Short mmCIF file of C-alpha atoms and ligand atoms in Angstrom, two decimals:
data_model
loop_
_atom_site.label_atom_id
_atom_site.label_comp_id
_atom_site.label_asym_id
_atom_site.label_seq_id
_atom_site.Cartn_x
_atom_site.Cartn_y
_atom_site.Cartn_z
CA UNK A 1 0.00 0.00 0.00
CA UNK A 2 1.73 3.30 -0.91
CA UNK A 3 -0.27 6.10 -0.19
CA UNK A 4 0.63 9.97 0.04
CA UNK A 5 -0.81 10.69 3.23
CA UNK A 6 0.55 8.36 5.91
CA UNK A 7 1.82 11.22 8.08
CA UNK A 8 -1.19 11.86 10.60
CA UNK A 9 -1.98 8.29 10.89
CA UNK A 10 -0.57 5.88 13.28
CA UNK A 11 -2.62 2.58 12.01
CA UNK A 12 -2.59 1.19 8.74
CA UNK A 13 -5.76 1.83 6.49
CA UNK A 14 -8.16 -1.44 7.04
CA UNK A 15 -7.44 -3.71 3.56
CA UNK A 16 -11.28 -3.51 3.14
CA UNK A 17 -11.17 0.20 3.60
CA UNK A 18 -8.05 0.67 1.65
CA UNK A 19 -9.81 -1.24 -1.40
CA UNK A 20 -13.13 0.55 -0.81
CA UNK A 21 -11.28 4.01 -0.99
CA UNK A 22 -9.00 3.03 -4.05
CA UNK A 23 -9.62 3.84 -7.67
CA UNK A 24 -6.76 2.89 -9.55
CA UNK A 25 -8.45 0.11 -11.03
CA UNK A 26 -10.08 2.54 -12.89
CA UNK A 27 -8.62 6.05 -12.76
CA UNK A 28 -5.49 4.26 -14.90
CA UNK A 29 -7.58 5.02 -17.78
CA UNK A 30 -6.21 8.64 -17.81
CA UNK A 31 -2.53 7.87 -16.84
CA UNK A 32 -1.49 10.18 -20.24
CA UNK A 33 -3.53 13.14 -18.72
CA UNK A 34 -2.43 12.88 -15.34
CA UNK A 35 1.13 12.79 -17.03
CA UNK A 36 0.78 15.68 -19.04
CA UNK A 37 -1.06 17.78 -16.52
CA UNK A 38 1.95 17.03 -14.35
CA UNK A 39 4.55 18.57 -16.59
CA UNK A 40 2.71 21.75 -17.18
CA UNK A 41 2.14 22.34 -13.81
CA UNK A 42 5.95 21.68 -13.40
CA UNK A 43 7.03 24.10 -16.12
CA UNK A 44 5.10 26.58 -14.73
CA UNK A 45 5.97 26.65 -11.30
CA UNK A 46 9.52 27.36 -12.83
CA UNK A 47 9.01 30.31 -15.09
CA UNK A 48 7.16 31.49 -11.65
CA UNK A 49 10.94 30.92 -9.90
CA UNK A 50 9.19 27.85 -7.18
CA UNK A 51 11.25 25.04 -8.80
CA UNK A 52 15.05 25.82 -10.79
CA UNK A 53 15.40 24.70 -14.15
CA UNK A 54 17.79 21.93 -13.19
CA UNK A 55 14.64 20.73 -11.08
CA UNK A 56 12.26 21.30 -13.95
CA UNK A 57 14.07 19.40 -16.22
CA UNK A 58 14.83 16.45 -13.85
CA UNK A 59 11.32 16.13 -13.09
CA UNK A 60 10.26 16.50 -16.57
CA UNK A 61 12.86 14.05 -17.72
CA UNK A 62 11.63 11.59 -15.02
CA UNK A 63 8.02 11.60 -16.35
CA UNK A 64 8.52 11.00 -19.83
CA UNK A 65 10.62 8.19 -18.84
CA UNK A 66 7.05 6.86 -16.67
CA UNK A 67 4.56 7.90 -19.68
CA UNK A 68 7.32 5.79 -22.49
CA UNK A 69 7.33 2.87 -20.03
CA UNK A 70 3.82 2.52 -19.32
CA UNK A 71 3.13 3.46 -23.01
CA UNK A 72 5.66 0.18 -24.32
CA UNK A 73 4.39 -2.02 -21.43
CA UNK A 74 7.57 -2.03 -19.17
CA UNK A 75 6.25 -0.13 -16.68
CA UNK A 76 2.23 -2.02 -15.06
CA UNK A 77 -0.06 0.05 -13.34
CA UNK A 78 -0.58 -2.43 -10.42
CA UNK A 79 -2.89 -2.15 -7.55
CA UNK A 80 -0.84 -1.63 -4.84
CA UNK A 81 -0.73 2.43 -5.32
CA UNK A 82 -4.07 4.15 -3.88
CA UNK A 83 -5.17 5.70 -6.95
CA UNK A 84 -2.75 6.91 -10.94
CA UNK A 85 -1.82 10.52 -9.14
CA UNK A 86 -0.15 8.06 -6.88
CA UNK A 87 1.25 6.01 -8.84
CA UNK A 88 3.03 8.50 -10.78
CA UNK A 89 4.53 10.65 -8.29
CA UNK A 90 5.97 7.36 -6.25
CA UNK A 91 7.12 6.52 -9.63
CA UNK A 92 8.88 9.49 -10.31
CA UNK A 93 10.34 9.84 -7.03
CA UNK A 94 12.19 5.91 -7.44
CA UNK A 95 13.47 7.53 -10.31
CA UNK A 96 15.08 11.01 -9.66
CA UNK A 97 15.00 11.19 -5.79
CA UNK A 98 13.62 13.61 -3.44
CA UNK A 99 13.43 16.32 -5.89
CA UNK A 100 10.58 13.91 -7.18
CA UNK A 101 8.72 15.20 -4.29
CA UNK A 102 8.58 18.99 -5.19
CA UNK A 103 5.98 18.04 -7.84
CA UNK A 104 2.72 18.63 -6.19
CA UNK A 105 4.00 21.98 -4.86
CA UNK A 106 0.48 24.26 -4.79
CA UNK A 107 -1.51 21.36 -6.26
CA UNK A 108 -4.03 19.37 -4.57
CA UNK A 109 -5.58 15.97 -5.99
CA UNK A 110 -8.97 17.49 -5.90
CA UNK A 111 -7.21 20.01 -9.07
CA UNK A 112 -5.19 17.36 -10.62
CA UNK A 113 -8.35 14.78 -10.65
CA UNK A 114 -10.23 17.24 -11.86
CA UNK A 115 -8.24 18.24 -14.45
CA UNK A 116 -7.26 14.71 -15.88
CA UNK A 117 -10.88 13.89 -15.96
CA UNK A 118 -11.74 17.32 -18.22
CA UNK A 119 -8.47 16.43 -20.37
CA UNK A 120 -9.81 12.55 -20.83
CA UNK A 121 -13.45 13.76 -21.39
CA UNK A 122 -12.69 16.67 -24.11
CA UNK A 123 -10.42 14.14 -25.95
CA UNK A 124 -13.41 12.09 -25.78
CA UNK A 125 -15.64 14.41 -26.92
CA UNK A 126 -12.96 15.04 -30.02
CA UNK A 127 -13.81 11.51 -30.57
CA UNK A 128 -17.43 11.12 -30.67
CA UNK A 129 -17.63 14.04 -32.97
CA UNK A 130 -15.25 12.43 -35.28
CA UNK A 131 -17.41 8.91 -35.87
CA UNK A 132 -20.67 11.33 -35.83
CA UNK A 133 -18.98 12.61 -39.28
CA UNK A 134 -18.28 9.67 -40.63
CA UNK A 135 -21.73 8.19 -39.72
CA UNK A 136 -22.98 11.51 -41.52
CA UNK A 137 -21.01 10.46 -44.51
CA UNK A 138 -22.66 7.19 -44.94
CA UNK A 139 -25.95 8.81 -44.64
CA UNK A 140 -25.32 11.09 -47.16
CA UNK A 141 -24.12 8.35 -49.71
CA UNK A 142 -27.17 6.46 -49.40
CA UNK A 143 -29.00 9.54 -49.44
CA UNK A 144 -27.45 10.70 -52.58
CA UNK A 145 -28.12 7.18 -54.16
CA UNK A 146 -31.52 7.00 -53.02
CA UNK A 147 -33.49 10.26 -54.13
CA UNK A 148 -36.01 8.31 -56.67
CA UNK A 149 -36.26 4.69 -54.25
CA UNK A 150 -40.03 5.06 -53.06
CA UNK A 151 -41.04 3.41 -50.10
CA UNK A 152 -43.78 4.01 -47.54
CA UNK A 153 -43.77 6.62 -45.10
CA UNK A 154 -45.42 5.21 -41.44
CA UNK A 155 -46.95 6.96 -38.49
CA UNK A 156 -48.73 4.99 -35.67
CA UNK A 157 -46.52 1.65 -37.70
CA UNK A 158 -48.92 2.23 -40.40
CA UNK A 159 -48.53 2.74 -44.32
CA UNK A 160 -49.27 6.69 -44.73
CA UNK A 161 -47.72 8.69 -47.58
CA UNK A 162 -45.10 7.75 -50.00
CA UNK A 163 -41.60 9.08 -49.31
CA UNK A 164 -37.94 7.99 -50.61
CA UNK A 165 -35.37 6.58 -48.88
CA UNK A 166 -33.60 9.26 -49.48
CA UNK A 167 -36.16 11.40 -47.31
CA UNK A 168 -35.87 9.01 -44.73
CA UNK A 169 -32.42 8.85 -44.22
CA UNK A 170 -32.14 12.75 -44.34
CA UNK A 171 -34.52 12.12 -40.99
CA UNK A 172 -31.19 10.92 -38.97
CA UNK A 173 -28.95 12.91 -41.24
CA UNK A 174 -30.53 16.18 -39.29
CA UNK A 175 -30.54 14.04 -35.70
CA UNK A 176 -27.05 13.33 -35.91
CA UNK A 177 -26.03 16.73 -36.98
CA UNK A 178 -27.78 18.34 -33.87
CA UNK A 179 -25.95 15.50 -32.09
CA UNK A 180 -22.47 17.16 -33.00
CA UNK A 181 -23.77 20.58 -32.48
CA UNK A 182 -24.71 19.13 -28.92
CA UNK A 183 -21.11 18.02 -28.63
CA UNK A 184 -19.67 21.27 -29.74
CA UNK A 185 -21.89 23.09 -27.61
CA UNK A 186 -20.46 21.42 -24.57
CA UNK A 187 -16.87 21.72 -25.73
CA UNK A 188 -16.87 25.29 -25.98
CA UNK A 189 -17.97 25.27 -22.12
CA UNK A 190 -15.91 22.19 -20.53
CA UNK A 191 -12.89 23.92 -21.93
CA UNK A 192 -11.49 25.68 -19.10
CA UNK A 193 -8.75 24.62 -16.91
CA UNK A 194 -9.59 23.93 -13.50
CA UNK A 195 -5.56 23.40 -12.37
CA UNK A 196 -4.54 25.84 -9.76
CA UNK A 197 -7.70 25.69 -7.56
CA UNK A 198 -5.54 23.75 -4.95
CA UNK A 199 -7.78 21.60 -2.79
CA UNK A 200 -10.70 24.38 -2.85
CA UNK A 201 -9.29 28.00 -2.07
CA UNK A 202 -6.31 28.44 -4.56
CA UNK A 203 -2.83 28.32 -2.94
CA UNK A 204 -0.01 31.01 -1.52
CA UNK A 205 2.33 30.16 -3.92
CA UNK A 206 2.21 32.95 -6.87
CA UNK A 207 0.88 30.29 -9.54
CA UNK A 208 0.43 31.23 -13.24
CA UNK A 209 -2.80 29.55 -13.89
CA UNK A 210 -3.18 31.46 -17.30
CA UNK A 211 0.06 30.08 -18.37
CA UNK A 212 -0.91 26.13 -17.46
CA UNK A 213 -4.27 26.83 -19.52
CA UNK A 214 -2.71 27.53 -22.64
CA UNK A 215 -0.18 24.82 -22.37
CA UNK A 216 -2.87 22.31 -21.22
CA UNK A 217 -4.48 23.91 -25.01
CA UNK A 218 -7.60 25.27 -22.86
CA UNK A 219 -9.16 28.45 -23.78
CA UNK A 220 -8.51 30.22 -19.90
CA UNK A 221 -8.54 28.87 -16.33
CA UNK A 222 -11.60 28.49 -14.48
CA UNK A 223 -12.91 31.42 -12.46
CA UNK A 224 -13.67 30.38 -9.11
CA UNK A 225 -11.50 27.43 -7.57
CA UNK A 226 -14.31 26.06 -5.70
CA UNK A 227 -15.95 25.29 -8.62
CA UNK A 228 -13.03 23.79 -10.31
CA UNK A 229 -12.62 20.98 -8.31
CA UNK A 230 -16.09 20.29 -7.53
CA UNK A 231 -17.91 20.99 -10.90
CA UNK A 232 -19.15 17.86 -12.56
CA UNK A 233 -21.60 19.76 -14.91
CA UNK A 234 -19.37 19.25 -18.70
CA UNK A 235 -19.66 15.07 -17.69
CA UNK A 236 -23.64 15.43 -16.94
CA UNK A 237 -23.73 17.31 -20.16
CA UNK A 238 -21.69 14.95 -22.42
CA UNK A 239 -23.83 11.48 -20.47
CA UNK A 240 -26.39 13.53 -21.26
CA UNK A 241 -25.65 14.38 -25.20
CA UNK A 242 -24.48 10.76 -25.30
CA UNK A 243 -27.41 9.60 -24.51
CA UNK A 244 -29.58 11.46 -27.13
CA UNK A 245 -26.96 9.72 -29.62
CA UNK A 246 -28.02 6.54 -27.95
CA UNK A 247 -31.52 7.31 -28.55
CA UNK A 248 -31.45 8.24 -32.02
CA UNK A 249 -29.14 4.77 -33.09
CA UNK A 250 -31.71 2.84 -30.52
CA UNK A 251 -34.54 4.20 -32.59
CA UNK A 252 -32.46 3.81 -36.16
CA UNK A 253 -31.85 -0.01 -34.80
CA UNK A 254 -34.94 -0.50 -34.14
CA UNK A 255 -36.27 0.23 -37.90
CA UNK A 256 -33.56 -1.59 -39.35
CA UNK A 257 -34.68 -4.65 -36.75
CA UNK A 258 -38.30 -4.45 -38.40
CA UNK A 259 -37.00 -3.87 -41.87
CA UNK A 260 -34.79 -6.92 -41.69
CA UNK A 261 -37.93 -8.85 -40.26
CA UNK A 262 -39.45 -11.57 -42.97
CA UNK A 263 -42.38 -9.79 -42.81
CA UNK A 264 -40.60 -6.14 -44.53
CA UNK A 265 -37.59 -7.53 -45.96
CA UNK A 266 -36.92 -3.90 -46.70
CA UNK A 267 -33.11 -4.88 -46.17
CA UNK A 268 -30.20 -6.88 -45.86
CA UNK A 269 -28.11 -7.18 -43.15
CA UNK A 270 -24.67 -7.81 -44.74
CA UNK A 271 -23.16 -11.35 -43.46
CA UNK A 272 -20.24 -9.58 -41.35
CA UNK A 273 -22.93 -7.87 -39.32
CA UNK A 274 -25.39 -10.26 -38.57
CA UNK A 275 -25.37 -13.54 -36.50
CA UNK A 276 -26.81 -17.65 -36.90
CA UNK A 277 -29.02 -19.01 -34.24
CA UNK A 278 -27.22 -22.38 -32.56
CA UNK A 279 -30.88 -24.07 -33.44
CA UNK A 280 -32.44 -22.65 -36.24
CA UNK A 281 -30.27 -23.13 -39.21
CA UNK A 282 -32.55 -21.04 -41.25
CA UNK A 283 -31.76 -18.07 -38.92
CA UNK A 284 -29.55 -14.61 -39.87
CA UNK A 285 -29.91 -12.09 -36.66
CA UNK A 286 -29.26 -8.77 -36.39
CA UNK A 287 -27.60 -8.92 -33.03
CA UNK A 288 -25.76 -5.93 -33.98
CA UNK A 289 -28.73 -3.56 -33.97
CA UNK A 290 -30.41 -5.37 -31.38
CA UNK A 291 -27.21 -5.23 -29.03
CA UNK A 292 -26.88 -1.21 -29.93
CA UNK A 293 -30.33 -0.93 -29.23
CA UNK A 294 -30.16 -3.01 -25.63
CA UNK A 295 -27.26 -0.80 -24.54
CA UNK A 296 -28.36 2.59 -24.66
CA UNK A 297 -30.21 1.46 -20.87
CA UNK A 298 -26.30 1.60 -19.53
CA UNK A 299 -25.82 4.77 -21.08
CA UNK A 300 -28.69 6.68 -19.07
CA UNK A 301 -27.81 4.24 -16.36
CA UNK A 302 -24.76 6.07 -16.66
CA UNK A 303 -26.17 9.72 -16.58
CA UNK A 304 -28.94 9.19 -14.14
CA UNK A 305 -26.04 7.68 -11.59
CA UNK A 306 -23.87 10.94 -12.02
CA UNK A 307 -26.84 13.12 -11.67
CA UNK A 308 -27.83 11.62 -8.26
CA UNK A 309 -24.31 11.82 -7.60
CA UNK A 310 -23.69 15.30 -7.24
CA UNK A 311 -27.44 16.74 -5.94
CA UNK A 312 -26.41 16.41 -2.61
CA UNK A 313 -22.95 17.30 -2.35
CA UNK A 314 -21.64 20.13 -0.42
CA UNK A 315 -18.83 22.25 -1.98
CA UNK A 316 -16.33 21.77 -2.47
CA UNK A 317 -14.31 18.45 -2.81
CA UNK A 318 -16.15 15.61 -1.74
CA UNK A 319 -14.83 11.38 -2.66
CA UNK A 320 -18.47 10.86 -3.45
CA UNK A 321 -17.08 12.76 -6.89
CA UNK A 322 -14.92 9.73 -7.39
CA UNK A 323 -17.66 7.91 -8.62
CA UNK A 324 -17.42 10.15 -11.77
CA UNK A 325 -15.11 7.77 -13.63
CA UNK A 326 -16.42 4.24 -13.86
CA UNK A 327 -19.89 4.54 -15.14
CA UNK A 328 -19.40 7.33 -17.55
CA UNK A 329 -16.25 5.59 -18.58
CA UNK A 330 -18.22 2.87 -19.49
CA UNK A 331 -21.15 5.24 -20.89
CA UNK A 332 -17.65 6.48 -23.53
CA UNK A 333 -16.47 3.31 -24.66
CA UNK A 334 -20.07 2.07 -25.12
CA UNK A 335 -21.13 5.21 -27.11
CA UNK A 336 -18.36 5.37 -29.15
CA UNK A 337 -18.18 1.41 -29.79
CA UNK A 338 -21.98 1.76 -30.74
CA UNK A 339 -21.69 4.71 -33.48
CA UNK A 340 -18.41 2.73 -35.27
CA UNK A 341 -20.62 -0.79 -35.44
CA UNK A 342 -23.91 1.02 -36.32
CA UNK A 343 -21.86 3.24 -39.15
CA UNK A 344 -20.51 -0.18 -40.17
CA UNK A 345 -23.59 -2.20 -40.30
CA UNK A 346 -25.42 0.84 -41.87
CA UNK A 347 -22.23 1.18 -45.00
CA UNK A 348 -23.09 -2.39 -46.08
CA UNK A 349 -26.69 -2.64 -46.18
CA UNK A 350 -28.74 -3.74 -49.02
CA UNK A 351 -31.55 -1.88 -49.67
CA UNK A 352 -34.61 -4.02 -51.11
CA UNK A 353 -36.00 -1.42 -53.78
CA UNK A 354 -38.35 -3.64 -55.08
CA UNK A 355 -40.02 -4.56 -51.55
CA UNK A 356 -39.93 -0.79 -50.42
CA UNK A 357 -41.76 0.27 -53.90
CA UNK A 358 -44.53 -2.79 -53.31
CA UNK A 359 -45.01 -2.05 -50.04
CA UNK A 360 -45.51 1.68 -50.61
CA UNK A 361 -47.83 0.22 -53.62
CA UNK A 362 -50.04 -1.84 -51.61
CA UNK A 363 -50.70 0.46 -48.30
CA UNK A 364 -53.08 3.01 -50.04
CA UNK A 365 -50.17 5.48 -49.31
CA UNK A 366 -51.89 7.59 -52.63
CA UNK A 367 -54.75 8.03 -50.72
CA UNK A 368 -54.74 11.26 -50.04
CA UNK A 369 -53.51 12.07 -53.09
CA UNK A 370 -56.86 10.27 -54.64
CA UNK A 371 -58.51 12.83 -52.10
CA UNK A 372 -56.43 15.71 -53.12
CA UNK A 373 -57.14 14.91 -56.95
CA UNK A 374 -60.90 15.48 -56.07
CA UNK A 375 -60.80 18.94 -54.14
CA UNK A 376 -58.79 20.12 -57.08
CA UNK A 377 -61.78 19.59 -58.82
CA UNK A 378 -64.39 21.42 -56.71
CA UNK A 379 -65.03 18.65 -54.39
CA UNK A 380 -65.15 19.61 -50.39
CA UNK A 381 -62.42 18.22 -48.73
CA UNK A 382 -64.37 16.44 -46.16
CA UNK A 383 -66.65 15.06 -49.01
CA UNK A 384 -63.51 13.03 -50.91
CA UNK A 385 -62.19 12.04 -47.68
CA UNK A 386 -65.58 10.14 -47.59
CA UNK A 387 -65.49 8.68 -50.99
CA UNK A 388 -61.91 7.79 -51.14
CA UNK A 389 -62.69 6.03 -47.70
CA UNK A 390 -65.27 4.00 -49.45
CA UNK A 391 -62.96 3.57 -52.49
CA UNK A 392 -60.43 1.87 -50.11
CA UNK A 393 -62.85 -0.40 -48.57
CA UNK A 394 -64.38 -1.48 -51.58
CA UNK A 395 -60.38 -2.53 -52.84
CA UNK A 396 -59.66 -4.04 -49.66
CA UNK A 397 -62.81 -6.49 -50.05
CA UNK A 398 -61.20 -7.24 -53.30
CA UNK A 399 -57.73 -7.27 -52.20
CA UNK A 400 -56.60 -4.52 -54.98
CA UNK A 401 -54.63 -1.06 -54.56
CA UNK A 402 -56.20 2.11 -55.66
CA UNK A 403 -54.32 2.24 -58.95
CA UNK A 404 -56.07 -1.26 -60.34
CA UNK A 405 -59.26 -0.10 -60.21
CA UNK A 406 -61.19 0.53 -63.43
CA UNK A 407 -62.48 3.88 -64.31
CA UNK A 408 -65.82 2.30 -64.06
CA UNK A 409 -64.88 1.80 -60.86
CA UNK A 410 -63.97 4.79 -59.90
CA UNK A 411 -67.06 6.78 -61.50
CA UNK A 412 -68.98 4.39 -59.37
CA UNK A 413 -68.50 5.81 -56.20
CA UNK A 414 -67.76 9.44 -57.46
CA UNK A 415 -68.36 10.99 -61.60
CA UNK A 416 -65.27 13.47 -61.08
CA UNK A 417 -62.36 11.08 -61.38
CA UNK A 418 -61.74 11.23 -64.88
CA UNK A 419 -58.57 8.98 -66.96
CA UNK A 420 -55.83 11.59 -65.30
CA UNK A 421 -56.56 10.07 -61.73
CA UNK A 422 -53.84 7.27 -62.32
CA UNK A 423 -51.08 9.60 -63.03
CA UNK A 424 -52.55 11.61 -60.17
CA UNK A 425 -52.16 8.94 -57.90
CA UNK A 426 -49.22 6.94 -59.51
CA UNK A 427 -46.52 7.14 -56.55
CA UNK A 428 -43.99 9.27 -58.88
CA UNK A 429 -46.34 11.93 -58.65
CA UNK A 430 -47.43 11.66 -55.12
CA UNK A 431 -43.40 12.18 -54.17
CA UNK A 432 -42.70 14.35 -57.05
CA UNK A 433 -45.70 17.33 -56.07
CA UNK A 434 -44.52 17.03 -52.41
CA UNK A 435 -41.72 20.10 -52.76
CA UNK A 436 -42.41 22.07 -49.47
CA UNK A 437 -38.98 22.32 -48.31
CA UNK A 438 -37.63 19.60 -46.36
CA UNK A 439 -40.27 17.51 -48.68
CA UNK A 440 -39.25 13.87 -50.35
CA UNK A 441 -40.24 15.63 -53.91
CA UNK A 442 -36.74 15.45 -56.02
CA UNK A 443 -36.31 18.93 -56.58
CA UNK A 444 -36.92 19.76 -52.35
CA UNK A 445 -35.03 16.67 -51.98
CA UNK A 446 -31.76 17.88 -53.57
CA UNK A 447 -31.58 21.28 -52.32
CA UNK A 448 -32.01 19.23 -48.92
CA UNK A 449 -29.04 17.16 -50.07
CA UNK A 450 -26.97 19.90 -51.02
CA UNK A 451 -26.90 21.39 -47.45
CA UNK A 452 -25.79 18.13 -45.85
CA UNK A 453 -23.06 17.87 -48.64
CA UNK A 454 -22.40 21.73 -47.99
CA UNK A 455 -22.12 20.73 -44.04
CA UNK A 456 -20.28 18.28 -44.33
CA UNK A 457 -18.10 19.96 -46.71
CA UNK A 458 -16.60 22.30 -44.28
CA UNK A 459 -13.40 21.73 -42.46
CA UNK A 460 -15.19 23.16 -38.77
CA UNK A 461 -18.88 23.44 -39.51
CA UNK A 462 -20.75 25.50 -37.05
CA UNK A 463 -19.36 26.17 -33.91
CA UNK A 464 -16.80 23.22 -33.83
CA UNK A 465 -14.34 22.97 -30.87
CA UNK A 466 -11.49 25.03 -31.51
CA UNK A 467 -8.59 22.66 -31.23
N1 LIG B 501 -9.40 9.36 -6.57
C1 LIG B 501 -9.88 10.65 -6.24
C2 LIG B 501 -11.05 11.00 -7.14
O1 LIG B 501 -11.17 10.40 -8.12
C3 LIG B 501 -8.79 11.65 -6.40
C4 LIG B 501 -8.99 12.87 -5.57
C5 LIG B 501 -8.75 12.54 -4.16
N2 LIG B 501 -8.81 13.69 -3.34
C6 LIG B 501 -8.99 13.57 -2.03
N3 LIG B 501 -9.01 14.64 -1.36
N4 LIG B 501 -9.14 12.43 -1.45
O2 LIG B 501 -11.84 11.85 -6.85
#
């Protein structure tokens, strides 16, 4: 047990206590943070005259050596240090001696954890943003390639209007977007550099906590040292933007779930993305979705823990803040390993035009077009709701879609529909005449293309996180 606080104690810590209290099972994750927070913190205490040069470089030189060794393996992160901050400086101090143990000079852990954590999570951020794009990328390919595919449009699961695939897919195109926006939103607040609160109140020593800011590639340090080591409110935000992610691919996986079903067969799961059963020979799963879909519950697991987290802590520092790490850790990888499979899963899809184009055929998704074709001729709306209602009944009976019925047939139920009502109601036209902006009609459909292309097109669209 090698712990940096032995001095008031005169028992050792209880070996359930010590394990209860330790988190370097888990705080190891940001060993490269902790590392590089270290060496700005040391390179600024010299220029402000508290260490020499000679020390600076020693210590500096005795860090690299610990972020190379752990980096190539030589040097484990074992358990018998209390927590990484730990392990480092006892590391250091095997190495160069006792001027090892000028490091932490006017810092506290409750600054250093803090700051690792923000360094991990903006990195992380970075990240997410990155496999957003290329998620974005994919959607706009099939987008591109899909302006004229006509399938049916649903609400309540039911057949309602014709739309493309194109249309559809511009849907998650805008989710996704608003997703990075989220993440760019947050970044441009998290990015402030809490080092130099000390334990809560700042310290004596004349620290330059501008200088570590813009070595540590933060924007300024934060204002009020209280709040830098006790503000969890960038992690809540980024669980929280994760989780809308999570709920738009959940949502995404779900479709592709039903369209994969025998009864759609609007896709194809490609064979490197879908799964056998152990039983049922005749079986191709998609796991994959299913699985992406599943584990969006750890991801708000992960944000609902933090948030209970923190509503009842006192300021400043409090261990109870140590639970920050392992859940939205886990909430990271997860989020991150979802987007890369989904984007994966999504690039090698077969599309089933012919099954989207009958299915759109045979849901009476023309008719309220057929209605429409009516009130353009004088009829009251209300009037050829009513006989297009009776129009679909009487094709149901006869198991037909709108567009096999005679003209006889027609003029039946209503002496307005004239020879024109099949190109009326053909589904060409009923995506075609739907050009209100954001609209699946081709010519709405392409300017709607264009300003994904145009988005993506740009090098730092919107406000993207300065880097
Ligand atoms: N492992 C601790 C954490 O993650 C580091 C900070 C410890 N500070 C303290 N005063 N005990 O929060």
């Amino acid at each position: 047990m090698a712990q940096l606080w032995g001095g008031r104690f005169t028992k050792e810590t209880d070996q359930l206590v010590y394990r209860f209290n330790a988190s370097i099972s888990f705080d190891q994750k940001f060993y490269r943070q902790d590392i590089e927070g270290s060496m700005a913190h040391v390179k600024m205490l010299a220029k402000q005259g508290i260490l020499t040069e000679e020390e600076r470089d020693r210590i500096l030189k005795g860090l690299q050596g610990i972020l190379e060794d752990v980096e190539s393996g030589k040097l484990k992160i074992t358990d018998e240090y209390e927590d990484i901050h730990s392990f480092v400086e006892a590391n250091l101090i095997g190495r160069i001696g006792d001027v090892g143990k000028k490091l932490h000079t006017g810092r506290s852990r409750n600054d250093q954890v803090a700051l690792d954590m923000r360094l991990y999570t903006r990195q992380e951020v970075r990240e997410t943003d990155e496999l957003l794009k290329n998620l974005l990328q994919v959607l706009l390919r099939i987008m591109e390639e899909n302006k004229e595919t006509i399938m049916p449009g649903f609400t309540h699961l039911q057949k309602a209007q014709p739309i493309t695939l194109a249309h559809h897919m511009g849907a998650y195109f805008e989710m996704f977007k608003r997703d990075r926006l989220r993440l760019h939103d947050i970044y441009e607040r998290m990015n402030y550099c809490p080092l130099g609160a000390g334990a809560l109140a700042g310290t004596t020593y004349p620290l330059d906590r501008e200088y570590t800011a813009e070595l540590l590639d933060f924007y300024g340090p934060m204002a009020n040292s209280m709040d830098a080591v006790s503000d969890r409110d960038y992690l809540i935000e980024y669980l929280s933007a994760m989780s809308i992610v999570m709920m738009h691919l959940s949502r995404f996986c779900e479709e592709i779930i039903l369209w994969n079903s025998n009864e759609y067969q609007f896709v194809e799961i490609d064979d490197a993305y879908s799964t056998g059963s152990s039983i049922m020979p005749q079986k191709k799963n998609p796991d994959i979705a299913e699985l992406v879909r599943g584990k969006t519950g750890r991801v708000y697991g992960a944000l609902t823990a933090l948030l209970t987290t923190m509503k009842g802590i006192p300021l400043a520092y409090n261990k109870d803040m140590q639970e920050d790490k392992e859940l939205p850790f886990d909430a990271m990888d997860t989020t991150k390993g979802c987007i890369a499979l989904f984007t994966g899963m999504l690039d090698t899809i077969t599309f089933r035009k012919d099954r989207m184009r009958d299915s759109a055929r045979h849901g009476f998704t023309n008719a309220t077009d057929a209605a429409d074709y009516l009130v353009k001729r004088g009829v009251p709306f209300r009037d050829a709701h009513g006989i297009v209602g009776r129009l679909v009944l009487y094709c149901i009976d006869r198991s037909k879609a709108l567009d096999d019925l005679t003209l006889e047939e027609y003029r039946a139920v209503s002496p307005v529909f004239e020879e024109d009502i099949y190109d009326a109601i053909s589904l060409e036209t009923c995506v075609d005449k739907r050009l209100t902006a954001g609209a699946p009609g081709k010519e709405a459909m392409e300017k709607e293309i264009e300003a994904c292309r145009a988005y993506l097109k740009e090098d730092c669209p919107d406000r993207c996180p300065r880097k």
